[in-house]
Amino acid sequence: MGQTLPKPALRPFLDEDTPVLAAIFAAAIAELTGDDYSEAQQQAWASAAEDEEQFGKRLAGTLTLIATLQGSPVGFASLKGADHIDMLYVHPGAVGQGVAATLCDALEKLAGGRGAKNLTVDASDSALDFFARRGYVAKQRNTVTVNGEWLANTTMQKTLVQGAAPGAST
């Protein structure tokens, strides 16, 4: 029988995490999106992390969680406002170990706790199946320009069933 993989742990984002999260972001784009995006599109997309100060400010401006395996960061996700997943990235070496699911579970619970009835995400073509398996439904196809390259994504939405009780304050 195979060994049981360790379960990812979660912790909040700290400013000093920025360099490793920028590296995870770039590696995930470079190694996991090639079937859906051209090399030029990948480079334009990954360039969002080249200015680590700005990237860190983006992470700090949202509720960002870091997934760790044996103490090392292997993925991160951020909730913008109460109801939008802004980012969800997993290091290619940690794919298939429950990291993305653990992060998404946490964001769904946090969004519900913030009173959100629905949670949205602008999913890359590479992430569509992941979100669809979790009950997200495609609502709108989008095209965005990033550093002169056009990238497509899909706005998806999930109805949260375990949201805050009616009348609860958030």
PDB file of C-alpha atoms in Angstrom:
ATOM      1  CA  MET A   1       0.000   0.000   0.000  1.00  0.00           C
ATOM      2  CA  GLY A   2       1.124   3.553  -0.696  1.00  0.00           C
ATOM      3  CA  GLN A   3       2.048   6.042   1.954  1.00  0.00           C
ATOM      4  CA  THR A   4      -0.549   8.526   3.086  1.00  0.00           C
ATOM      5  CA  LEU A   5       0.372  12.007   1.953  1.00  0.00           C
ATOM      6  CA  PRO A   6       0.532  14.680   4.646  1.00  0.00           C
ATOM      7  CA  LYS A   7      -2.487  16.975   4.748  1.00  0.00           C
ATOM      8  CA  PRO A   8      -1.759  20.587   3.818  1.00  0.00           C
ATOM      9  CA  ALA A   9      -1.789  23.066   6.693  1.00  0.00           C
ATOM     10  CA  LEU A  10      -3.024  26.634   6.298  1.00  0.00           C
ATOM     11  CA  ARG A  11      -1.747  29.880   7.725  1.00  0.00           C
ATOM     12  CA  PRO A  12      -2.216  33.577   6.975  1.00  0.00           C
ATOM     13  CA  PHE A  13      -0.012  35.514   4.583  1.00  0.00           C
ATOM     14  CA  LEU A  14       2.931  37.453   5.996  1.00  0.00           C
ATOM     15  CA  ASP A  15       4.842  40.136   4.058  1.00  0.00           C
ATOM     16  CA  GLU A  16       8.013  38.036   4.120  1.00  0.00           C
ATOM     17  CA  ASP A  17       6.156  35.297   2.169  1.00  0.00           C
ATOM     18  CA  THR A  18       6.040  37.475  -0.947  1.00  0.00           C
ATOM     19  CA  PRO A  19       9.181  36.126  -2.710  1.00  0.00           C
ATOM     20  CA  VAL A  20       8.211  32.462  -2.320  1.00  0.00           C
ATOM     21  CA  LEU A  21       4.615  33.149  -3.373  1.00  0.00           C
ATOM     22  CA  ALA A  22       5.830  35.059  -6.428  1.00  0.00           C
ATOM     23  CA  ALA A  23       7.944  32.006  -7.307  1.00  0.00           C
ATOM     24  CA  ILE A  24       4.960  29.641  -6.829  1.00  0.00           C
ATOM     25  CA  PHE A  25       2.814  31.943  -8.998  1.00  0.00           C
ATOM     26  CA  ALA A  26       5.387  31.986 -11.823  1.00  0.00           C
ATOM     27  CA  ALA A  27       6.103  28.231 -11.629  1.00  0.00           C
ATOM     28  CA  ALA A  28       2.395  27.335 -11.671  1.00  0.00           C
ATOM     29  CA  ILE A  29       1.812  29.473 -14.752  1.00  0.00           C
ATOM     30  CA  ALA A  30       4.928  28.208 -16.554  1.00  0.00           C
ATOM     31  CA  GLU A  31       4.374  24.516 -15.849  1.00  0.00           C
ATOM     32  CA  LEU A  32       0.614  24.056 -15.543  1.00  0.00           C
ATOM     33  CA  THR A  33      -0.995  26.277 -18.192  1.00  0.00           C
ATOM     34  CA  GLY A  34       0.911  25.387 -21.373  1.00  0.00           C
ATOM     35  CA  ASP A  35      -1.962  23.376 -22.849  1.00  0.00           C
ATOM     36  CA  ASP A  36      -4.244  26.404 -22.736  1.00  0.00           C
ATOM     37  CA  TYR A  37      -2.018  29.463 -23.181  1.00  0.00           C
ATOM     38  CA  SER A  38       0.870  30.353 -25.479  1.00  0.00           C
ATOM     39  CA  GLU A  39       4.351  31.026 -24.140  1.00  0.00           C
ATOM     40  CA  ALA A  40       3.857  34.762 -24.750  1.00  0.00           C
ATOM     41  CA  GLN A  41       0.573  34.690 -22.822  1.00  0.00           C
ATOM     42  CA  GLN A  42       2.211  32.779 -19.960  1.00  0.00           C
ATOM     43  CA  GLN A  43       5.071  35.283 -19.774  1.00  0.00           C
ATOM     44  CA  ALA A  44       2.681  38.241 -19.751  1.00  0.00           C
ATOM     45  CA  TRP A  45       0.572  36.601 -17.029  1.00  0.00           C
ATOM     46  CA  ALA A  46       3.569  35.664 -14.862  1.00  0.00           C
ATOM     47  CA  SER A  47       4.974  39.190 -15.168  1.00  0.00           C
ATOM     48  CA  ALA A  48       2.442  40.278 -12.519  1.00  0.00           C
ATOM     49  CA  ALA A  49       4.855  38.887  -9.905  1.00  0.00           C
ATOM     50  CA  GLU A  50       8.042  40.472 -11.274  1.00  0.00           C
ATOM     51  CA  ASP A  51       7.544  43.566  -9.118  1.00  0.00           C
ATOM     52  CA  GLU A  52       7.512  41.765  -5.775  1.00  0.00           C
ATOM     53  CA  GLU A  53       6.565  44.899  -3.853  1.00  0.00           C
ATOM     54  CA  GLN A  54       3.413  45.366  -5.946  1.00  0.00           C
ATOM     55  CA  PHE A  55       2.666  41.630  -5.846  1.00  0.00           C
ATOM     56  CA  GLY A  56       2.979  41.686  -2.043  1.00  0.00           C
ATOM     57  CA  LYS A  57       0.632  44.674  -1.835  1.00  0.00           C
ATOM     58  CA  ARG A  58      -1.939  42.786  -3.921  1.00  0.00           C
ATOM     59  CA  LEU A  59      -1.701  39.786  -1.575  1.00  0.00           C
ATOM     60  CA  ALA A  60      -1.865  41.991   1.527  1.00  0.00           C
ATOM     61  CA  GLY A  61      -4.946  43.764   0.153  1.00  0.00           C
ATOM     62  CA  THR A  62      -6.943  40.536   0.225  1.00  0.00           C
ATOM     63  CA  LEU A  63      -7.441  37.754   2.736  1.00  0.00           C
ATOM     64  CA  THR A  64      -4.586  35.503   1.605  1.00  0.00           C
ATOM     65  CA  LEU A  65      -3.997  32.010   2.931  1.00  0.00           C
ATOM     66  CA  ILE A  66      -0.860  29.944   2.440  1.00  0.00           C
ATOM     67  CA  ALA A  67      -0.910  26.160   2.217  1.00  0.00           C
ATOM     68  CA  THR A  68       2.141  24.388   3.583  1.00  0.00           C
ATOM     69  CA  LEU A  69       3.349  20.817   3.435  1.00  0.00           C
ATOM     70  CA  GLN A  70       5.807  19.918   6.177  1.00  0.00           C
ATOM     71  CA  GLY A  71       6.217  23.621   6.930  1.00  0.00           C
ATOM     72  CA  SER A  72       7.063  24.742   3.385  1.00  0.00           C
ATOM     73  CA  PRO A  73       4.682  26.942   1.361  1.00  0.00           C
ATOM     74  CA  VAL A  74       3.314  25.033  -1.642  1.00  0.00           C
ATOM     75  CA  GLY A  75       0.300  27.129  -2.613  1.00  0.00           C
ATOM     76  CA  PHE A  76      -1.789  30.175  -1.817  1.00  0.00           C
ATOM     77  CA  ALA A  77      -5.226  31.598  -2.380  1.00  0.00           C
ATOM     78  CA  SER A  78      -6.825  34.961  -1.754  1.00  0.00           C
ATOM     79  CA  LEU A  79     -10.350  36.142  -1.105  1.00  0.00           C
ATOM     80  CA  LYS A  80     -11.155  39.639  -2.370  1.00  0.00           C
ATOM     81  CA  GLY A  81     -14.001  41.220  -0.452  1.00  0.00           C
ATOM     82  CA  ALA A  82     -16.495  38.701   0.841  1.00  0.00           C
ATOM     83  CA  ASP A  83     -17.264  36.851  -2.352  1.00  0.00           C
ATOM     84  CA  HIS A  84     -14.492  36.648  -4.979  1.00  0.00           C
ATOM     85  CA  ILE A  85     -11.515  34.292  -5.238  1.00  0.00           C
ATOM     86  CA  ASP A  86      -8.797  36.589  -6.565  1.00  0.00           C
ATOM     87  CA  MET A  87      -5.950  34.063  -6.812  1.00  0.00           C
ATOM     88  CA  LEU A  88      -5.426  30.320  -6.326  1.00  0.00           C
ATOM     89  CA  TYR A  89      -2.020  28.895  -7.249  1.00  0.00           C
ATOM     90  CA  VAL A  90      -0.267  25.643  -6.354  1.00  0.00           C
ATOM     91  CA  HIS A  91       3.381  24.782  -6.967  1.00  0.00           C
ATOM     92  CA  PRO A  92       3.608  22.179  -9.769  1.00  0.00           C
ATOM     93  CA  GLY A  93       5.454  19.797  -7.430  1.00  0.00           C
ATOM     94  CA  ALA A  94       2.494  19.769  -5.031  1.00  0.00           C
ATOM     95  CA  VAL A  95      -0.312  19.230  -7.559  1.00  0.00           C
ATOM     96  CA  GLY A  96      -2.520  16.262  -6.709  1.00  0.00           C
ATOM     97  CA  GLN A  97      -1.873  16.466  -2.962  1.00  0.00           C
ATOM     98  CA  GLY A  98      -5.089  18.257  -1.994  1.00  0.00           C
ATOM     99  CA  VAL A  99      -3.520  21.711  -1.762  1.00  0.00           C
ATOM    100  CA  ALA A 100      -5.935  23.527  -4.081  1.00  0.00           C
ATOM    101  CA  ALA A 101      -8.944  21.750  -2.560  1.00  0.00           C
ATOM    102  CA  THR A 102      -7.830  22.646   0.978  1.00  0.00           C
ATOM    103  CA  LEU A 103      -7.349  26.292  -0.010  1.00  0.00           C
ATOM    104  CA  CYS A 104     -10.675  26.456  -1.837  1.00  0.00           C
ATOM    105  CA  ASP A 105     -12.533  24.778   1.074  1.00  0.00           C
ATOM    106  CA  ALA A 106     -11.130  27.423   3.420  1.00  0.00           C
ATOM    107  CA  LEU A 107     -12.047  30.347   1.145  1.00  0.00           C
ATOM    108  CA  GLU A 108     -15.578  28.985   0.712  1.00  0.00           C
ATOM    109  CA  LYS A 109     -16.000  28.779   4.513  1.00  0.00           C
ATOM    110  CA  LEU A 110     -14.526  32.251   5.015  1.00  0.00           C
ATOM    111  CA  ALA A 111     -16.786  33.725   2.328  1.00  0.00           C
ATOM    112  CA  GLY A 112     -19.813  32.105   3.974  1.00  0.00           C
ATOM    113  CA  GLY A 113     -18.682  33.462   7.322  1.00  0.00           C
ATOM    114  CA  ARG A 114     -18.497  36.932   5.773  1.00  0.00           C
ATOM    115  CA  GLY A 115     -22.139  36.583   4.726  1.00  0.00           C
ATOM    116  CA  ALA A 116     -21.577  35.792   1.044  1.00  0.00           C
ATOM    117  CA  LYS A 117     -24.344  33.773  -0.577  1.00  0.00           C
ATOM    118  CA  ASN A 118     -22.281  33.169  -3.722  1.00  0.00           C
ATOM    119  CA  LEU A 119     -18.586  32.934  -4.454  1.00  0.00           C
ATOM    120  CA  THR A 120     -17.124  33.897  -7.830  1.00  0.00           C
ATOM    121  CA  VAL A 121     -13.807  33.279  -9.532  1.00  0.00           C
ATOM    122  CA  ASP A 122     -12.352  34.317 -12.882  1.00  0.00           C
ATOM    123  CA  ALA A 123     -10.960  30.878 -13.681  1.00  0.00           C
ATOM    124  CA  SER A 124      -8.184  30.366 -16.186  1.00  0.00           C
ATOM    125  CA  ASP A 125      -8.872  27.801 -18.899  1.00  0.00           C
ATOM    126  CA  SER A 126      -6.453  25.516 -17.037  1.00  0.00           C
ATOM    127  CA  ALA A 127      -8.521  25.744 -13.828  1.00  0.00           C
ATOM    128  CA  LEU A 128     -12.021  25.358 -15.302  1.00  0.00           C
ATOM    129  CA  ASP A 129     -12.332  21.644 -14.579  1.00  0.00           C
ATOM    130  CA  PHE A 130     -11.116  22.039 -10.984  1.00  0.00           C
ATOM    131  CA  PHE A 131     -13.764  24.648 -10.210  1.00  0.00           C
ATOM    132  CA  ALA A 132     -16.500  22.815 -12.159  1.00  0.00           C
ATOM    133  CA  ARG A 133     -15.872  19.665 -10.068  1.00  0.00           C
ATOM    134  CA  ARG A 134     -16.400  21.819  -6.956  1.00  0.00           C
ATOM    135  CA  GLY A 135     -19.824  22.998  -8.143  1.00  0.00           C
ATOM    136  CA  TYR A 136     -18.876  26.293  -9.786  1.00  0.00           C
ATOM    137  CA  VAL A 137     -20.962  27.147 -12.848  1.00  0.00           C
ATOM    138  CA  ALA A 138     -19.678  29.145 -15.816  1.00  0.00           C
ATOM    139  CA  LYS A 139     -21.439  32.512 -16.059  1.00  0.00           C
ATOM    140  CA  GLN A 140     -19.410  34.588 -18.513  1.00  0.00           C
ATOM    141  CA  ARG A 141     -16.444  34.264 -20.838  1.00  0.00           C
ATOM    142  CA  ASN A 142     -13.879  37.075 -20.516  1.00  0.00           C
ATOM    143  CA  THR A 143     -10.877  38.338 -22.421  1.00  0.00           C
ATOM    144  CA  VAL A 144      -8.354  40.526 -20.625  1.00  0.00           C
ATOM    145  CA  THR A 145      -5.217  42.246 -21.849  1.00  0.00           C
ATOM    146  CA  VAL A 146      -2.076  41.677 -19.785  1.00  0.00           C
ATOM    147  CA  ASN A 147       1.161  43.325 -20.976  1.00  0.00           C
ATOM    148  CA  GLY A 148      -0.066  43.409 -24.557  1.00  0.00           C
ATOM    149  CA  GLU A 149      -1.291  39.789 -24.604  1.00  0.00           C
ATOM    150  CA  TRP A 150      -4.923  38.692 -24.683  1.00  0.00           C
ATOM    151  CA  LEU A 151      -5.829  36.055 -22.095  1.00  0.00           C
ATOM    152  CA  ALA A 152      -9.179  34.319 -21.806  1.00  0.00           C
ATOM    153  CA  ASN A 153     -10.838  33.248 -18.566  1.00  0.00           C
ATOM    154  CA  THR A 154     -14.315  32.370 -17.375  1.00  0.00           C
ATOM    155  CA  THR A 155     -16.253  33.932 -14.532  1.00  0.00           C
ATOM    156  CA  MET A 156     -17.688  31.053 -12.514  1.00  0.00           C
ATOM    157  CA  GLN A 157     -20.035  31.141  -9.543  1.00  0.00           C
ATOM    158  CA  LYS A 158     -20.899  28.766  -6.730  1.00  0.00           C
ATOM    159  CA  THR A 159     -23.853  29.113  -4.402  1.00  0.00           C
ATOM    160  CA  LEU A 160     -22.678  28.698  -0.827  1.00  0.00           C
ATOM    161  CA  VAL A 161     -25.059  26.512   1.158  1.00  0.00           C
ATOM    162  CA  GLN A 162     -23.318  26.882   4.527  1.00  0.00           C
ATOM    163  CA  GLY A 163     -23.389  30.678   4.580  1.00  0.00           C
ATOM    164  CA  ALA A 164     -23.912  32.752   7.706  1.00  0.00           C
ATOM    165  CA  ALA A 165     -27.245  32.423   9.453  1.00  0.00           C
ATOM    166  CA  PRO A 166     -29.860  34.992   8.394  1.00  0.00           C
ATOM    167  CA  GLY A 167     -29.482  38.165  10.397  1.00  0.00           C
ATOM    168  CA  ALA A 168     -25.992  37.261  11.619  1.00  0.00           C
ATOM    169  CA  SER A 169     -23.566  40.143  11.678  1.00  0.00           C
ATOM    170  CA  THR A 170     -20.328  39.844   9.717  1.00  0.00           C
TER     171      THR A 170
END
